[in-house]
PDB file of C-alpha atoms in Angstrom:
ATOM      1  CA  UNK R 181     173.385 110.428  80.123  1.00  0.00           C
ATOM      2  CA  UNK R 182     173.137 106.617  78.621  1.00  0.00           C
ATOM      3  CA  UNK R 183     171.809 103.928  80.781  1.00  0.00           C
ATOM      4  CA  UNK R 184     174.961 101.333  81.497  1.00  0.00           C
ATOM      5  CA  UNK R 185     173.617  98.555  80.963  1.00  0.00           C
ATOM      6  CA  UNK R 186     176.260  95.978  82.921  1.00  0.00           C
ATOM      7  CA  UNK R 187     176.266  98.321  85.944  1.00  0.00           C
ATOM      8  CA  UNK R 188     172.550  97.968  86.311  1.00  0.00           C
ATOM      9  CA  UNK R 189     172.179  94.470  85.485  1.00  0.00           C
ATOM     10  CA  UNK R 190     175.196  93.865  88.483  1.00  0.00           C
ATOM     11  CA  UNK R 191     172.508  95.951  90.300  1.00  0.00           C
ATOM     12  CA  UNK R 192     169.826  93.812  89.665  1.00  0.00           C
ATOM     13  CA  UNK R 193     171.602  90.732  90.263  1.00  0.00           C
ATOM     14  CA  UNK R 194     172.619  92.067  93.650  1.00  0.00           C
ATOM     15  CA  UNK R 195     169.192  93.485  94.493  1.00  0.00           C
ATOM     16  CA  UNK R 196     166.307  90.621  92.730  1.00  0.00           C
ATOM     17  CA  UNK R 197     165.867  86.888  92.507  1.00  0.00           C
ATOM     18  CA  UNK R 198     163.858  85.626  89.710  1.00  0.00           C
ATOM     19  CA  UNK R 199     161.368  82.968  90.344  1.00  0.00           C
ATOM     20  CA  UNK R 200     159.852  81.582  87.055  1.00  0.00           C
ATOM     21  CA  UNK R 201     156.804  79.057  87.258  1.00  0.00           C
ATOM     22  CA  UNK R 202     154.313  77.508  85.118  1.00  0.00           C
ATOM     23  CA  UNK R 203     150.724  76.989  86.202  1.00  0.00           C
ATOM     24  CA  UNK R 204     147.360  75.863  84.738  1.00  0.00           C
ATOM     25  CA  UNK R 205     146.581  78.349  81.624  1.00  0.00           C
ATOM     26  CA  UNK R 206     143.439  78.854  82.620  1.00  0.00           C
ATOM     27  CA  UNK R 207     144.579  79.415  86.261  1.00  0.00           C
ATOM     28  CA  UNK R 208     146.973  81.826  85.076  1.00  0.00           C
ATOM     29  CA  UNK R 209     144.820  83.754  83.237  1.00  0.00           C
ATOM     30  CA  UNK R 210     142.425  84.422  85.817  1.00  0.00           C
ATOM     31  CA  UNK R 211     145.365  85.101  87.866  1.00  0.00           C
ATOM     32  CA  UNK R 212     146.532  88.125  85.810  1.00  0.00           C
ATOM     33  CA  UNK R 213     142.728  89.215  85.346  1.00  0.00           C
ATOM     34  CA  UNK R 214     142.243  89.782  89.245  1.00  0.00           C
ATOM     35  CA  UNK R 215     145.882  91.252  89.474  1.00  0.00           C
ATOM     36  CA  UNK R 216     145.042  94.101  86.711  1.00  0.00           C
ATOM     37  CA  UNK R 217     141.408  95.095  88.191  1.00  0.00           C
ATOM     38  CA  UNK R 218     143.218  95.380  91.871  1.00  0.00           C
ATOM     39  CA  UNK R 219     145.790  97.427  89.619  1.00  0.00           C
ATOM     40  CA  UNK R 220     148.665  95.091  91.250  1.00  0.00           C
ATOM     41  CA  UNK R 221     151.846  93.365  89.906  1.00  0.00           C
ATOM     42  CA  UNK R 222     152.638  89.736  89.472  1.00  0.00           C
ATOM     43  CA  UNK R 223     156.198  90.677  91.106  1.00  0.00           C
ATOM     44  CA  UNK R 224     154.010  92.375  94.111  1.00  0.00           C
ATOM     45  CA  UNK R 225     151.807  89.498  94.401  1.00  0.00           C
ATOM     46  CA  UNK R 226     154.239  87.100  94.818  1.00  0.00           C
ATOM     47  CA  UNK R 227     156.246  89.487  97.430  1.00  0.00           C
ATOM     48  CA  UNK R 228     153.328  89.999  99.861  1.00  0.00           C
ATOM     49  CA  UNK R 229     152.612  86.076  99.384  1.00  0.00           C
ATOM     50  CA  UNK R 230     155.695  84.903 100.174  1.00  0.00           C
ATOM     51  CA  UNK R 231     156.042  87.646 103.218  1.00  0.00           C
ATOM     52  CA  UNK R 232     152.915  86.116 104.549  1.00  0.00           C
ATOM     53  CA  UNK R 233     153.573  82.216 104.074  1.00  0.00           C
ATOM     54  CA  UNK R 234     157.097  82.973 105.712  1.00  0.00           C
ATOM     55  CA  UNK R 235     155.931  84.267 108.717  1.00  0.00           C
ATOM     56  CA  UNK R 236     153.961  81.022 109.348  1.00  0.00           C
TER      57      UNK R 236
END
């Protein structure tokens, strides 16, 4: 069976928020170098970090 396309992006819009930021290059890339060797997302990252900065 295909994937519908509009059905899951309606699901997606429903579901996710994007954030988008830019940061210091070299920041970044030392960023994504930790993430990979803890075998962890950006996107799971970012969800633990802002669970614990909004329970401040």
């Amino acid at each position: 069976m295909p994937r519908n396309y509009e059905n899951e992006k309606a699901w997606l819009k429903e579901k996710y928020t994007r954030i988008d930021a830019r940061i210091d290059k070299e920041l970044g890339i030392q960023l994504k170098e930790k993430l990979k060797k803890e075998n962890k997302s950006l996107a799971t990252w970012i969800t633990e970090k802002a669970k614990e900065y909004l329970k401040k």
